[in-house]
Coordinates of C-alpha atoms in Angstrom, one line a residue:
X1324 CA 42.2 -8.7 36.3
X1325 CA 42.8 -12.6 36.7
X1326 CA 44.6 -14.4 33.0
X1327 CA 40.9 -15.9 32.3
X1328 CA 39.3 -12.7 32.5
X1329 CA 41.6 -11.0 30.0
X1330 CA 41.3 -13.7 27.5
X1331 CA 37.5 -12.9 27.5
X1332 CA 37.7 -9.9 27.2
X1333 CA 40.2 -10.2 24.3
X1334 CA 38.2 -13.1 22.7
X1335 CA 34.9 -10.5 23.0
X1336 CA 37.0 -7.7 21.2
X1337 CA 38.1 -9.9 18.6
X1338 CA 34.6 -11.1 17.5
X1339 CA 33.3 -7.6 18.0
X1340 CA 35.8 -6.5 15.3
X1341 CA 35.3 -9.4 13.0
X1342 CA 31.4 -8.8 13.4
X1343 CA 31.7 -5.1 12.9
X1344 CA 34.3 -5.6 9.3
X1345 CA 31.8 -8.2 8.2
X1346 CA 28.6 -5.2 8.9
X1347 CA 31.2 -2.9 6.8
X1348 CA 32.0 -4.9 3.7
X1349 CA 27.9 -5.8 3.1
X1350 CA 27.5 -2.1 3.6
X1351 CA 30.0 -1.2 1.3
X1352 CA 30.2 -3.9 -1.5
X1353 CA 26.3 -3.7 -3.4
X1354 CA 26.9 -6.8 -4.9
X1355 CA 27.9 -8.8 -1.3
X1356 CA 24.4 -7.0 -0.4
X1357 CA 22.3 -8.9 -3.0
X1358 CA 23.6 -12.1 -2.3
X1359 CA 23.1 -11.4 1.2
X1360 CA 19.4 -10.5 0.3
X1361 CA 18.9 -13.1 -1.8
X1362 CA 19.6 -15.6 0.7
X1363 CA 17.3 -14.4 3.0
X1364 CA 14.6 -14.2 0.2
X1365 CA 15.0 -17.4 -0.6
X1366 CA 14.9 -18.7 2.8
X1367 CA 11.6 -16.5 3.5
X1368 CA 9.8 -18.6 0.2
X1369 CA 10.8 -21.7 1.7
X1370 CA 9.3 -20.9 4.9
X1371 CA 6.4 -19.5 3.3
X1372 CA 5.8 -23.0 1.3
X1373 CA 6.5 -24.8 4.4
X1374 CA 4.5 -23.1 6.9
X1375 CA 1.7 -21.3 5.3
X1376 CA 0.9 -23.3 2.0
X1377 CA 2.3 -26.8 3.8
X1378 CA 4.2 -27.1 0.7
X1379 CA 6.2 -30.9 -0.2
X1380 CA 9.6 -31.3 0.5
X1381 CA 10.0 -31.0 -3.3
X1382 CA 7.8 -28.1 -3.7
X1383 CA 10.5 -26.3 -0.9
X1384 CA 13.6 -27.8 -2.5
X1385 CA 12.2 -26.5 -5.8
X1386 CA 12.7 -23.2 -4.5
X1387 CA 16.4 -23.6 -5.4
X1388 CA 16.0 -23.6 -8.5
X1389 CA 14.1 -20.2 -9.0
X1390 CA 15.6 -17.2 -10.3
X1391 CA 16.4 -14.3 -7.9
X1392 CA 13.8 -12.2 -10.0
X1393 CA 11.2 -15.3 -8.9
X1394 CA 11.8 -15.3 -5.4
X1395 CA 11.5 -11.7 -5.4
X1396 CA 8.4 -12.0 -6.4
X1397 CA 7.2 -15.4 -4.0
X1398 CA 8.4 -12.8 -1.2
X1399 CA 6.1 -9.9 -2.0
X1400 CA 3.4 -12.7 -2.6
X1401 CA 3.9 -14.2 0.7
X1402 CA 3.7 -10.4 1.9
X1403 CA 0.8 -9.4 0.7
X1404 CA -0.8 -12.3 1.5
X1405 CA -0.1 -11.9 5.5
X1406 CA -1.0 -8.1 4.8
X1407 CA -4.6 -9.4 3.3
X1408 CA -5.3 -11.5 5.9
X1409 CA -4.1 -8.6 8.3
X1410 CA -6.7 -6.3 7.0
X1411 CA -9.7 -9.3 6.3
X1412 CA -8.8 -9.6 10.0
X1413 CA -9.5 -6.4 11.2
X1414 CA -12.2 -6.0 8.8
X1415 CA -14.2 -8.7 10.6
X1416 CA -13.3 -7.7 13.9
X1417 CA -14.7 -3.7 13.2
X1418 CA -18.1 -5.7 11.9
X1419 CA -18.1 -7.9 15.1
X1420 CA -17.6 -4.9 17.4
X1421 CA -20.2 -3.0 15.5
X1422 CA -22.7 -5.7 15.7
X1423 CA -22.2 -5.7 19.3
X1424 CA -22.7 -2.1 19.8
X1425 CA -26.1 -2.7 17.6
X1426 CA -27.3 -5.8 19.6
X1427 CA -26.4 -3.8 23.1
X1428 CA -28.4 -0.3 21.2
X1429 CA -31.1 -3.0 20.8
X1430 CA -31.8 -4.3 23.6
X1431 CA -31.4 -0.9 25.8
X1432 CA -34.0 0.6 23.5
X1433 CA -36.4 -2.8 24.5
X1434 CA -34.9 -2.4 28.0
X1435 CA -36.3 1.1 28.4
X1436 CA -39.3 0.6 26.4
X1437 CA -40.6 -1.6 29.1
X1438 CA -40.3 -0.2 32.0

């Protein structure tokens, strides 16, 4: 092996074991965890004000200044809205399908009847 390719190779082990210690202490320390998770939460809201209600700057920067316990709660809003819309989705596609299946009944019925 060349110098080069044994300094990648080195570089790739090193970040491999600073990645793995840093999977290890937020799996061992609960309170690393929740911070971790809170993060994220908060970064989900933000998106969800952005994106899905087209929130105002303000209105995402305000999201800051929530508790934990509030964005918590944002996030299961924000998930049970997509899961609502999931299921009014489907809904409407099962009554589209149906009424297809009725109209194509129909009109085999008048189809036969006339011939």
């Amino acid at each position: 092996m060349s110098k080069r390719s044994n300094q990648l190779v080195s570089i790739f082990l090193g970040a491999t074991v600073v990645i793995a210690g840093a999977a290890l202490y937020l799996y061992l320390d609960e309170s690393a965890r929740e911070k971790v998770e809170g993060a994220l939460n908060r970064e989900k809201a933000k998106y969800f004000i952005r994106n899905k209600l087209n929130g105002s700057p303000a209105l995402v920067n305000a999201v800051d200044k929530l508790s934990d316990a509030e964005i918590t709660t944002l996030v299961k809003l924000s998930d049970s809205a997509t899961d609502a819309k999931d299921a009014a989705v489907d809904s409407l596609s099962d009554f589209i399908d149906r009424a297809k299946a009725a109209g194509n009944q129909v009109s085999d019925k008048v189809a036969d009847y006339f011939k």
